[in-house]
XYZ file of N, CA and C in Angstrom:
867
model
N 0.967 -1.173 0.100
C -0.160 -0.040 -0.110
C 1.087 1.101 0.318
N 2.396 1.466 0.508
C 2.685 2.359 0.713
C 2.985 3.168 -0.594
N 3.405 2.218 -2.049
C 4.002 2.487 -2.706
C 3.147 3.241 -3.560
N 1.703 2.806 -4.011
C 0.117 2.935 -4.587
C -0.243 3.914 -3.493
N 0.272 4.526 -2.662
C -0.249 5.734 -1.515
C 0.628 6.901 -2.395
N 2.270 6.467 -2.352
C 2.602 8.045 -2.366
C 2.717 8.323 -4.306
N 2.327 6.838 -5.493
C 2.434 6.846 -6.584
C 0.541 8.373 -6.578
N -0.556 7.920 -6.221
C -1.358 8.215 -6.221
C -1.219 9.774 -5.907
N -0.350 10.096 -4.684
C -0.369 11.237 -4.254
C 0.166 12.267 -5.097
N 1.638 11.416 -5.568
C 1.604 12.570 -7.556
C 0.980 12.810 -7.803
N -0.150 11.760 -8.284
C -0.863 12.213 -9.630
C -1.692 13.322 -9.229
N -3.013 12.894 -8.222
C -3.447 13.820 -7.348
C -2.757 15.469 -7.315
N -1.640 15.848 -6.806
C -0.703 16.507 -6.781
C -0.276 17.118 -8.184
N 0.253 16.688 -9.307
C 0.391 17.036 -10.694
C -1.184 17.394 -11.375
N -2.064 16.714 -10.952
C -3.340 16.762 -12.180
C -3.807 18.303 -10.954
N -3.986 18.427 -9.915
C -4.527 19.852 -9.198
C -3.386 20.940 -9.735
N -2.083 20.853 -10.881
C -1.060 22.128 -11.010
C -1.641 21.632 -12.036
N -2.794 20.821 -12.993
C -2.107 21.140 -14.438
C -4.164 21.731 -14.499
N -5.003 21.764 -13.845
C -5.943 21.820 -13.298
C -6.089 23.493 -12.914
N -5.422 23.200 -12.194
C -5.096 25.302 -11.220
C -4.319 26.012 -12.589
N -3.426 25.583 -13.198
C -3.074 26.210 -14.402
C -3.432 26.832 -16.146
N -4.444 26.230 -15.880
C -5.645 26.273 -17.298
C -6.720 26.894 -16.498
N -6.936 26.818 -15.550
C -8.025 27.148 -14.686
C -8.140 28.897 -14.669
N -6.707 29.143 -14.943
C -5.803 30.644 -14.024
C -6.352 32.004 -15.089
N -6.994 31.972 -15.800
C -7.247 33.663 -17.072
C -6.768 33.916 -17.646
N -5.179 32.810 -17.692
C -3.905 33.734 -18.380
C -2.907 34.328 -17.140
N -3.243 33.546 -16.122
C -1.746 34.045 -15.168
C -1.418 32.548 -14.690
N -1.119 31.879 -15.623
C -0.662 30.890 -15.614
C 1.207 31.036 -14.786
N 1.003 29.931 -13.778
C 2.804 30.139 -13.137
C 3.972 30.249 -13.710
N 3.714 29.456 -14.600
C 5.002 29.245 -16.460
C 4.610 30.567 -16.237
N 4.318 31.390 -17.006
C 3.840 32.182 -17.305
C 4.291 33.113 -16.144
N 4.004 33.482 -15.234
C 4.152 34.072 -14.056
C 6.354 34.386 -13.993
N 6.325 33.423 -13.874
C 7.677 33.036 -13.762
C 8.576 33.368 -14.686
N 8.594 33.279 -16.264
C 8.786 33.379 -17.741
C 8.862 35.306 -17.159
N 7.613 35.733 -17.264
C 7.488 37.326 -17.769
C 8.445 38.130 -15.945
N 8.711 36.803 -14.972
C 9.506 37.926 -13.516
C 11.408 37.862 -14.316
N 11.318 36.760 -15.022
C 12.972 36.708 -15.525
C 13.101 37.658 -16.798
N 12.080 38.084 -16.832
C 12.198 38.459 -18.483
C 12.448 40.209 -17.778
N 11.787 40.892 -16.574
C 11.946 42.182 -16.671
C 12.953 42.123 -15.188
N 13.559 41.354 -14.993
C 14.754 41.259 -13.824
C 16.237 40.418 -14.570
N 17.111 40.242 -13.503
C 18.115 39.090 -13.560
C 18.579 38.496 -12.239
N 19.210 37.011 -13.333
C 19.664 36.695 -11.711
C 21.015 35.762 -11.774
N 21.600 35.433 -10.409
C 23.202 35.079 -10.168
C 22.699 33.744 -10.072
N 22.518 32.861 -11.083
C 22.880 31.028 -10.868
C 24.093 30.310 -10.263
N 23.576 29.872 -9.259
C 25.138 28.583 -8.650
C 24.947 27.216 -9.910
N 26.649 28.200 -9.805
C 26.644 26.562 -11.089
C 27.102 25.552 -10.222
N 28.151 25.684 -9.619
C 29.085 25.570 -8.587
C 29.077 25.234 -6.583
N 29.038 25.532 -6.102
C 29.675 25.686 -4.593
C 30.222 24.363 -3.813
N 30.850 24.756 -2.934
C 31.559 24.202 -2.283
C 32.734 23.588 -1.036
N 33.013 22.870 -0.267
C 34.145 22.809 0.339
C 33.824 23.052 1.822
N 34.991 22.708 2.636
C 35.165 22.278 3.940
C 35.769 23.123 4.680
N 35.432 23.837 6.026
C 36.338 25.253 6.623
C 36.529 24.921 8.062
N 37.996 24.043 7.722
C 37.994 23.617 9.325
C 38.535 23.893 10.489
N 38.033 24.252 11.283
C 39.064 24.737 13.169
C 40.492 23.909 13.082
N 40.491 23.322 12.978
C 41.538 22.716 12.731
C 42.726 22.780 11.842
N 42.455 23.293 10.394
C 43.683 23.545 9.792
C 42.312 24.604 8.996
N 43.479 25.689 8.834
C 42.883 27.515 8.291
C 43.442 27.079 6.960
N 43.785 26.071 6.953
C 44.100 26.497 4.630
C 43.059 26.416 4.420
N 42.067 24.727 4.787
C 41.105 24.063 4.160
C 40.409 25.474 2.914
N 39.390 25.181 2.400
C 38.854 26.294 1.575
C 37.185 25.850 1.292
N 36.693 27.135 1.051
C 35.379 27.011 0.244
C 34.957 28.119 -0.798
N 34.143 27.882 -1.793
C 34.078 28.608 -2.862
C 33.120 28.646 -3.597
N 33.029 28.975 -4.790
C 31.331 29.087 -5.672
C 31.252 29.623 -6.621
N 31.310 29.307 -7.415
C 30.732 29.784 -9.391
C 29.509 30.220 -9.738
N 29.253 31.179 -10.048
C 27.959 32.056 -10.018
C 28.088 32.283 -11.933
N 26.729 32.720 -11.705
C 26.147 32.763 -14.253
C 25.243 33.845 -13.940
N 25.749 34.852 -14.715
C 24.599 36.122 -14.014
C 24.162 35.716 -15.643
N 22.523 36.444 -15.185
C 20.619 36.242 -16.707
C 20.497 36.951 -16.655
N 20.065 37.857 -17.741
C 19.474 38.565 -17.724
C 18.781 38.618 -19.301
N 17.467 39.228 -19.568
C 16.954 39.087 -20.995
C 18.027 40.056 -21.816
N 19.343 40.060 -21.979
C 19.439 40.605 -22.968
C 21.110 39.935 -22.815
N 20.784 38.806 -22.256
C 22.056 37.529 -21.717
C 23.098 37.985 -21.562
N 23.302 39.052 -20.468
C 24.730 38.803 -19.929
C 24.813 40.321 -20.070
N 24.313 41.461 -21.160
C 25.055 42.491 -21.383
C 24.069 43.986 -20.579
N 23.644 43.603 -19.886
C 23.179 44.539 -18.881
C 23.804 44.396 -17.751
N 24.600 43.264 -17.635
C 25.662 43.062 -16.330
C 26.652 44.873 -15.852
N 26.628 45.538 -14.702
C 27.118 46.738 -14.163
C 28.790 45.338 -13.638
N 27.647 44.809 -12.291
C 28.791 44.462 -11.754
C 28.279 43.394 -10.421
N 28.714 42.981 -9.743
C 28.406 41.928 -8.508
C 29.585 41.936 -7.583
N 28.719 42.459 -6.031
C 29.248 43.052 -5.446
C 29.527 41.643 -4.219
N 30.788 41.697 -3.746
C 30.608 40.522 -2.465
C 31.113 40.871 -1.051
N 30.195 39.890 -0.272
C 30.080 40.641 1.190
C 30.436 39.592 1.714
N 30.915 39.751 3.198
C 31.407 38.453 3.765
C 30.861 39.591 6.016
N 30.308 38.156 5.672
C 30.223 38.699 7.658
C 30.112 37.491 8.624
N 29.746 37.496 9.612
C 30.338 36.604 10.296
C 29.494 36.324 11.470
N 28.654 35.440 11.613
C 27.651 34.852 12.378
C 28.281 33.738 13.465
N 28.316 34.487 14.442
C 29.095 33.954 15.833
C 28.203 33.154 16.629
N 28.018 31.464 16.053
C 26.771 30.628 17.274
C 26.957 30.313 17.750
N 28.637 30.605 18.902
C 29.070 29.655 19.753
C 28.944 30.648 21.115
N 28.607 30.278 22.241
C 28.789 31.592 22.877
C 29.834 31.673 24.332
N 30.855 30.063 24.411
C 31.453 30.182 25.250
C 32.641 31.041 25.236
N 33.068 31.595 23.924
C 34.423 32.462 23.475
C 33.681 34.113 23.303
N 32.355 34.407 24.154
C 32.070 36.035 23.344
C 31.432 35.681 22.500
N 30.846 37.220 21.798
C 29.907 37.748 21.163
C 31.555 38.342 19.771
N 32.194 37.773 18.752
C 32.389 38.106 17.734
C 31.825 38.581 16.454
N 30.540 38.662 16.593
C 29.439 39.036 15.492
C 29.812 40.232 14.870
N 30.060 39.566 12.703
C 31.512 41.235 12.208
C 30.036 41.389 11.277
N 29.781 42.678 10.960
C 28.666 42.886 10.143
C 29.313 43.204 8.613
N 28.395 42.986 7.918
C 29.035 42.842 6.141
C 30.048 43.699 5.816
N 31.096 42.754 5.378
C 32.157 44.198 4.685
C 32.508 43.564 3.400
N 32.522 45.229 1.983
C 32.620 44.510 1.113
C 34.018 44.259 0.852
N 34.239 43.105 0.137
C 35.745 42.492 0.229
C 35.849 42.437 -1.425
N 34.707 42.404 -2.542
C 35.474 42.139 -3.812
C 34.103 42.786 -4.792
N 34.692 43.726 -5.947
C 33.642 44.336 -6.879
C 34.191 43.213 -7.729
N 33.409 42.124 -8.518
C 33.118 41.721 -10.469
C 32.954 42.634 -11.288
N 33.909 43.296 -12.567
C 33.004 43.771 -13.105
C 32.891 42.856 -14.016
N 32.702 43.550 -15.403
C 32.130 42.504 -16.733
C 33.693 42.136 -17.586
N 34.623 42.737 -16.988
C 35.755 42.374 -17.490
C 36.289 41.100 -16.876
N 35.671 40.761 -15.607
C 36.363 39.594 -14.715
C 35.517 38.724 -14.890
N 34.291 38.486 -15.747
C 33.555 37.287 -15.821
C 34.347 36.257 -17.471
N 33.943 35.395 -17.227
C 34.560 34.661 -18.825
C 33.261 33.658 -18.737
N 32.812 33.565 -20.257
C 31.942 32.875 -21.025
C 31.895 31.510 -20.712
N 30.060 31.247 -20.133
C 29.958 29.664 -19.668
C 29.496 28.758 -20.807
N 28.932 27.909 -20.492
C 28.354 26.922 -20.957
C 27.945 27.511 -22.324
N 26.900 28.428 -21.955
C 25.458 29.076 -22.659
C 25.992 30.330 -23.149
N 27.022 30.471 -23.477
C 28.058 32.359 -23.558
C 26.883 33.077 -22.313
N 26.709 32.519 -21.283
C 26.184 33.593 -20.964
C 27.618 33.654 -19.356
N 28.042 34.943 -18.910
C 29.139 35.687 -18.029
C 29.323 35.267 -16.926
N 30.141 34.533 -16.577
C 30.859 33.214 -15.469
C 31.632 33.890 -14.366
N 31.508 33.590 -13.482
C 32.792 34.178 -12.343
C 32.819 33.014 -11.099
N 34.427 33.083 -10.496
C 34.259 32.348 -9.022
C 35.178 33.323 -8.331
N 34.722 32.562 -6.958
C 35.688 33.382 -6.296
C 35.617 31.328 -4.992
N 37.031 31.729 -5.021
C 37.396 30.985 -3.457
C 38.148 31.103 -2.659
N 37.946 31.017 -1.082
C 38.738 31.143 -0.257
C 39.590 30.496 0.839
N 40.756 30.313 1.768
C 40.749 30.009 2.413
C 40.329 30.466 3.615
N 40.440 29.082 5.120
C 39.227 30.020 6.431
C 40.087 30.741 6.589
N 41.338 30.723 6.378
C 42.728 32.092 7.103
C 42.176 33.303 6.811
N 42.080 33.530 5.210
C 42.101 34.451 4.467
C 40.352 35.193 4.919
N 39.677 34.320 4.830
C 38.335 34.590 5.510
C 38.447 35.378 6.719
N 39.400 34.963 7.889
C 39.190 35.475 9.212
C 40.551 36.909 8.475
N 40.932 36.677 8.086
C 41.724 38.110 7.631
C 41.021 38.919 7.619
N 39.801 39.216 6.346
C 39.195 39.825 6.830
C 37.787 40.352 7.087
N 37.792 39.371 7.983
C 36.953 39.854 9.075
C 37.570 40.423 10.193
N 38.776 40.329 10.065
C 39.937 41.059 11.416
C 39.195 40.240 12.869
N 38.990 39.054 12.738
C 38.965 37.821 13.592
C 40.276 37.386 13.423
N 40.886 36.361 14.887
C 41.764 36.217 15.594
C 41.491 34.902 16.181
N 42.147 33.987 16.229
C 42.608 32.785 17.042
C 41.690 32.977 18.287
N 40.334 32.783 18.773
C 39.896 32.959 20.590
C 38.521 33.301 19.928
N 38.552 33.694 18.833
C 37.372 34.798 18.198
C 36.172 33.455 17.502
N 37.144 32.971 17.008
C 35.511 31.873 16.329
C 36.016 30.318 16.855
N 34.964 29.434 16.905
C 34.853 27.953 16.884
C 33.713 27.299 16.417
N 33.992 26.242 16.328
C 32.983 24.721 15.299
C 31.483 25.189 15.375
N 31.023 25.307 14.414
C 29.889 26.325 14.798
C 29.351 27.416 14.495
N 30.241 28.319 14.184
C 29.831 29.605 13.476
C 29.757 29.716 12.035
N 29.375 30.808 11.804
C 29.697 31.072 10.404
C 29.497 32.136 9.422
N 30.199 31.764 8.611
C 31.141 32.587 7.532
C 30.144 32.785 6.358
N 29.856 33.773 5.968
C 28.279 34.206 5.456
C 28.912 35.024 3.719
N 28.708 34.811 2.654
C 29.067 35.606 1.618
C 27.454 35.959 1.419
N 27.109 36.824 1.036
C 26.320 37.989 -0.088
C 26.876 38.337 -0.899
N 25.972 38.038 -2.453
C 26.366 39.347 -3.703
C 25.187 40.125 -3.414
N 25.497 40.812 -4.814
C 24.675 41.828 -4.672
C 24.952 42.597 -6.321
N 23.934 41.790 -7.164
C 24.217 41.812 -8.843
C 23.438 43.658 -9.301
N 24.455 44.440 -9.855
C 23.871 45.568 -10.177
C 23.744 45.890 -11.697
N 22.366 45.871 -12.606
C 22.389 46.326 -13.511
C 22.951 47.799 -14.394
N 23.239 47.594 -15.290
C 23.454 48.920 -16.100
C 22.666 49.932 -16.185
N 21.184 49.817 -15.768
C 20.081 50.545 -15.393
C 19.737 51.268 -13.938
N 20.581 50.974 -13.221
C 21.083 50.772 -12.229
C 20.356 49.739 -11.039
N 19.565 48.880 -11.516
C 18.692 48.061 -10.666
C 19.436 47.381 -10.096
N 19.287 46.612 -8.749
C 20.014 45.665 -8.137
C 18.996 44.888 -7.382
N 20.076 43.780 -7.310
C 19.645 42.625 -7.045
C 19.678 41.667 -6.416
N 19.422 40.754 -5.002
C 20.151 40.122 -4.182
C 19.199 39.776 -3.623
N 19.920 38.562 -2.293
C 18.814 37.586 -1.261
C 17.601 37.967 -1.202
N 17.607 39.085 -0.773
C 16.245 40.212 -0.535
C 14.939 39.982 -1.268
N 15.644 40.008 -2.930
C 14.714 39.868 -3.333
C 14.340 38.963 -4.050
N 14.674 37.355 -3.713
C 14.592 36.144 -4.563
C 13.162 35.589 -4.435
N 12.750 35.043 -4.693
C 11.321 34.139 -3.997
C 11.994 32.618 -4.044
N 11.505 31.986 -3.776
C 11.490 30.680 -3.682
C 11.648 30.041 -5.389
N 10.783 30.200 -6.167
C 11.066 30.031 -7.694
C 12.511 29.852 -8.045
N 12.751 31.096 -7.455
C 14.151 31.957 -7.751
C 15.401 30.776 -6.741
N 15.743 31.461 -5.679
C 16.440 30.619 -5.091
C 16.662 29.045 -5.144
N 15.034 28.444 -5.649
C 15.104 27.344 -5.450
C 15.796 25.851 -6.401
N 15.178 24.443 -7.348
C 16.135 24.619 -8.018
C 16.138 24.674 -9.693
N 14.849 25.270 -9.749
C 14.782 25.927 -10.995
C 16.234 26.980 -11.703
N 16.275 28.015 -10.697
C 17.527 28.776 -10.855
C 18.156 28.964 -10.678
N 18.495 28.170 -9.319
C 19.058 27.851 -7.826
C 20.166 29.314 -8.024
N 19.733 30.423 -7.083
C 20.131 31.550 -7.031
C 20.259 32.314 -5.424
N 20.544 32.222 -5.198
C 20.589 31.772 -3.387
C 21.089 33.347 -3.029
N 22.203 33.661 -4.600
C 22.989 35.309 -3.444
C 23.280 34.988 -2.569
N 24.030 33.543 -1.690
C 24.137 33.916 -0.490
C 24.478 32.308 0.028
N 26.106 32.621 1.122
C 26.590 31.168 0.912
C 26.383 31.431 2.638
N 27.128 30.044 3.318
C 26.587 30.193 4.465
C 27.135 28.751 5.386
N 28.489 28.944 4.851
C 30.020 27.853 4.890
C 29.580 28.041 6.737
N 29.383 26.263 7.290
C 29.584 26.549 8.608
C 31.301 26.296 8.641
N 31.520 26.556 9.887
C 33.562 26.353 10.398
C 32.961 24.519 10.499
N 33.988 23.936 10.634
C 33.588 22.430 11.459
C 34.911 22.069 11.955
N 34.790 21.696 13.083
C 35.694 20.648 14.227
C 35.905 19.584 13.337
N 36.936 19.390 12.558
C 37.527 17.764 12.256
C 38.214 16.829 13.052
N 38.447 16.667 13.979
C 39.067 16.023 14.254
C 40.473 14.975 13.931
N 41.658 16.140 14.300
C 42.859 15.037 13.276
C 42.944 13.660 13.924
N 42.408 13.106 14.917
C 42.139 11.490 15.187
C 41.031 11.367 15.427
N 41.013 10.079 15.533
C 39.513 9.666 16.293
C 38.985 9.750 17.313
N 38.032 10.697 17.480
C 37.692 10.560 19.210
C 37.225 9.344 19.572
N 37.983 8.990 20.623
C 37.568 7.759 21.332
C 35.941 7.826 22.187
N 35.177 7.055 22.331
C 33.882 6.584 23.328
C 33.257 6.202 22.617
N 31.947 6.229 23.376
C 30.416 6.171 22.746
C 30.209 6.592 21.754
N 29.680 6.636 20.014
C 28.720 7.046 19.867
C 27.110 7.144 19.854
N 26.444 7.454 19.562
C 24.731 7.405 19.347
C 23.922 7.823 18.561
N 23.515 7.194 17.643
C 22.346 7.147 16.653
C 21.586 7.757 16.205
N 21.085 7.482 16.771
C 19.142 8.616 16.438
C 18.206 8.031 15.050
N 17.702 7.255 14.825
C 17.371 6.960 13.605
C 15.876 7.269 12.856
N 15.026 8.339 12.685
C 13.908 8.584 12.022
C 13.255 7.566 10.536
N 12.266 7.677 10.624
C 11.800 7.293 8.945
C 10.542 7.908 9.292
N 9.805 8.563 8.605
C 8.095 10.251 8.194
C 7.642 9.002 8.248
N 7.701 8.000 7.731
C 6.276 7.326 7.028
C 6.572 6.289 7.745
N 7.297 5.333 8.923
C 7.290 4.806 10.067
C 7.159 3.188 9.714
N 8.223 2.584 8.449
C 8.046 1.705 7.940
C 9.369 0.945 8.257
N 10.490 1.871 8.486
C 11.764 1.618 8.863
C 12.400 2.431 7.504
N 13.963 2.239 7.630
C 14.853 2.578 6.708
C 14.570 1.659 4.902
N 14.045 1.011 4.919
C 13.530 0.398 3.476
C 15.217 0.019 2.941
N 16.350 -0.136 3.548
C 17.548 -0.442 2.976
C 18.439 0.327 3.103
N 18.549 1.933 3.946
C 19.194 2.582 3.675
C 20.025 2.103 5.320
N 21.381 3.168 5.493
C 22.328 2.273 6.683
C 22.904 3.545 7.027
N 23.326 2.818 7.949
C 24.594 4.028 8.283
C 25.926 2.751 8.307
N 26.821 2.910 8.131
C 28.248 2.127 7.706
C 29.411 2.676 8.781
N 29.931 1.952 9.999
C 30.797 2.688 10.731
C 32.146 1.864 9.920
N 33.488 2.345 9.974
C 34.338 1.476 9.733
C 35.351 1.717 10.864
N 36.168 0.856 11.940
C 37.151 1.307 12.968
C 37.898 0.319 12.663
N 39.462 0.610 11.759
C 40.883 0.230 11.647
C 39.995 -1.365 10.880
N 38.939 -0.921 9.607
C 38.719 -1.765 9.537
C 37.522 -3.305 9.000
N 36.999 -2.851 10.785
C 36.173 -3.285 10.728
C 34.700 -2.850 10.661
N 34.180 -2.898 9.851
C 32.707 -2.758 9.316
C 31.410 -3.022 10.284
N 30.890 -2.057 10.853
C 29.583 -2.718 11.252
C 27.825 -1.519 10.467
N 27.352 -1.859 10.365
C 25.799 -1.659 9.818
C 25.028 -1.021 11.108
N 24.349 -0.313 10.971
C 23.701 -0.006 12.007
C 22.391 0.808 11.111
N 20.929 0.182 11.275
C 19.561 0.727 10.008
C 18.871 0.854 11.204
N 17.255 1.237 11.175
C 15.921 0.946 11.940
C 15.241 -0.360 10.632
N 14.896 -0.955 10.848
C 14.110 -2.417 10.751
C 12.965 -2.113 10.285
N 12.382 -1.327 11.727
C 10.744 -1.503 11.095
C 10.153 0.237 12.210
N 9.615 0.620 11.714
C 8.538 1.575 12.860
C 9.694 3.108 12.343
N 9.207 3.918 13.513
C 9.520 5.208 13.283
C 11.011 5.923 13.585
N 11.151 4.995 14.708
C 12.450 5.806 15.795
C 13.373 4.541 15.813
N 13.987 4.931 15.997
C 15.741 4.316 17.121
C 16.278 5.127 17.039
N 17.355 4.361 18.415
C 18.913 4.478 18.623
C 19.531 3.121 18.559
N 21.240 3.296 18.124
C 21.599 2.817 18.235
C 23.137 3.151 18.596
N 24.111 2.462 19.503
C 25.190 2.879 19.560
C 26.592 1.802 19.449
N 27.102 3.039 18.972
C 28.898 2.198 18.881
C 30.262 2.822 19.609
N 30.379 2.296 19.533
C 31.967 2.625 20.655
C 33.660 2.019 19.458
N 34.366 3.885 19.775
C 35.297 3.674 18.874
C 36.347 3.500 20.151
N 37.361 2.534 19.945
C 37.993 2.356 20.841
C 39.903 3.448 21.284
N 39.762 3.540 22.216
C 40.703 4.075 22.534
C 42.527 3.548 21.963
N 43.170 4.688 20.888
C 44.140 4.248 20.004
C 43.690 3.795 19.098
N 42.460 4.100 18.303
C 42.069 3.576 17.344
C 42.132 4.210 16.127
N 42.884 3.989 14.847
C 43.912 4.696 13.841
C 43.125 5.227 12.640
N 41.911 4.595 12.489
C 41.022 5.085 11.342
C 39.653 4.390 11.730
N 38.721 5.443 11.505
C 37.100 5.645 12.164
C 36.697 6.942 10.870
N 35.725 5.468 10.184
C 34.692 6.661 9.005
C 33.320 5.802 9.094
N 32.662 6.618 9.247
C 30.935 7.120 9.392
C 30.544 7.021 7.393
N 30.103 6.591 7.360
C 28.671 6.565 5.968
C 27.893 6.139 6.582
N 26.998 7.207 4.961
C 25.758 6.497 4.911
C 25.611 5.901 3.417
N 24.566 4.915 3.471
C 24.240 3.829 2.657
C 22.797 3.962 2.331
N 22.771 4.592 0.687
C 21.418 4.548 0.310
C 19.855 3.482 0.532
N 18.791 3.765 0.759
C 17.958 2.424 0.185
C 16.860 3.344 -0.549
N 15.229 2.366 -0.308
C 14.479 2.443 -1.084
C 14.151 3.443 -1.178
N 13.784 4.190 -0.194
C 12.746 5.926 0.347
C 13.748 6.661 1.516
N 14.858 7.062 1.011
C 15.904 7.628 1.263
C 15.441 9.390 2.303
N 13.763 9.607 0.912
C 12.986 10.633 1.327
C 12.414 11.015 2.293
N 12.155 9.478 3.636
C 11.704 9.517 4.211
C 12.763 9.512 5.455
N 14.122 9.650 5.705
C 14.797 9.118 6.544
C 15.811 10.395 6.907
N 15.872 10.358 8.525
C 16.955 11.282 8.684
C 17.450 10.683 9.688
N 18.976 11.249 10.562
C 19.543 10.940 11.384
C 19.900 11.971 11.957
N 20.661 11.494 13.458
C 21.479 12.421 13.798
C 22.627 11.287 14.129
N 24.066 11.930 14.936
C 25.330 11.447 15.607
C 25.158 12.284 17.241
N 25.851 11.827 17.914
C 25.818 12.806 18.552
C 27.353 11.905 19.441
N 28.512 12.941 19.426
C 29.616 12.378 19.720
C 29.880 11.712 21.448
N 31.065 11.296 21.688
C 31.139 11.336 23.119
C 31.409 11.920 24.507
N 31.485 13.121 23.219
C 31.456 14.441 24.342
C 29.827 15.009 24.702
N 28.963 14.549 23.676
C 27.969 14.900 24.281
C 27.791 15.953 23.362
N 28.455 16.564 22.237
C 28.159 16.892 20.882
C 27.468 16.881 19.663
N 26.218 17.774 18.852
C 25.535 16.823 17.469
C 27.376 16.884 16.768
N 27.379 15.729 16.242
C 28.809 15.804 15.460
C 28.374 15.333 13.852
N 27.174 15.320 13.946
C 26.086 15.105 12.309
C 25.158 15.077 12.450
N 24.441 15.753 11.398
C 22.500 15.563 11.368
C 22.613 15.800 9.769
N 20.990 14.978 9.334
C 21.036 14.715 8.235
C 19.930 14.727 7.973
N 19.681 14.505 6.685
C 18.393 14.214 6.251
C 16.504 15.392 5.910
N 15.811 15.242 5.305
C 15.421 13.931 4.864
C 16.786 14.307 3.315
N 17.182 12.526 2.697
C 17.230 12.464 1.422
C 18.901 12.866 1.803
N 19.684 11.888 3.217
C 20.585 12.222 3.395
C 21.960 11.952 2.097
N 22.855 13.016 2.556
C 24.146 12.852 1.829
C 24.452 11.367 2.190
N 24.608 10.706 0.513
C 25.447 9.098 0.806
C 26.784 9.068 0.377
N 27.372 8.438 1.640
C 28.603 8.576 1.485
C 29.451 9.289 2.498
N 30.592 8.893 2.611
C 31.893 8.866 3.753
C 31.486 10.068 3.776
N 31.293 10.596 5.598
C 30.840 12.177 5.875
C 31.668 12.561 6.855
N 31.726 14.232 7.352
C 32.961 14.184 8.759
C 32.174 15.355 10.137
N 32.378 14.301 10.765
C 31.649 15.012 11.787
C 32.384 15.624 12.628
N 32.132 16.443 13.391
C 32.162 18.528 13.677
C 31.729 17.223 15.481
N 33.333 17.270 15.085
C 33.952 17.587 17.227
C 34.954 18.744 17.404
N 34.107 19.295 18.668
C 34.408 20.477 18.400
C 35.733 19.512 20.383
N 34.974 18.826 20.996
C 35.356 18.813 22.149
C 36.136 17.802 22.546
N 36.661 16.982 21.392
C 37.933 15.766 21.502
C 39.014 15.852 21.974
């Protein structure tokens, strides 16, 4: 019944959308999207990623973005990049830093992307970002966030940024958030010994359907899953002196129902993911190891 119910729900949802669109007297959703696009512009994210490690300030984060307007980039005047710091850890005081302009991309700084639209990239080390923010050792810790915000200015003076974006623009259709918020992580240089607790949840209530958390400790693998029901807990222990420890998520049949949390021996939340958790080896965030 599970599969049938989901397929039925999808069919009903699509049918409702089609009926609504046809009965909207010319105000179709897709027409509105393209109408807004022709009047404005977006900065589409082509890729973004990286890890900022509290224990290794040479780690990097970066992103590539593409500008699109109704003149295929000819209306681009500049893109301003701002940096700020969100202090999420109370133990070391409040080191919050308001926005600072750190770079301006002019048309000459862009290259032609795959579809002939102007494209540019930015990448920074954690050390460089901290320097731009005026932060030193003791001002930051794992869990704090370094934020980047883009402001697009067109030749007619109009500006576009995250405050102007709707869900359609920021989501998967255009992927134009104008904003990146990498969290500083504490990636232990050596395995943190002790007992770890996994909290497993399934929103449908019938277990993980083949998904699992796979733990490898010095070459010995153990897998943990939710065989049935809506939630459960599992524990495993990393012994003192462990040389290698990895934790990975393996996909099942209904990952959209799956969420999990990993609590470290220090009591910290080392990892939280889902629904549809990232597949593969995961990075744990443990500052008190």
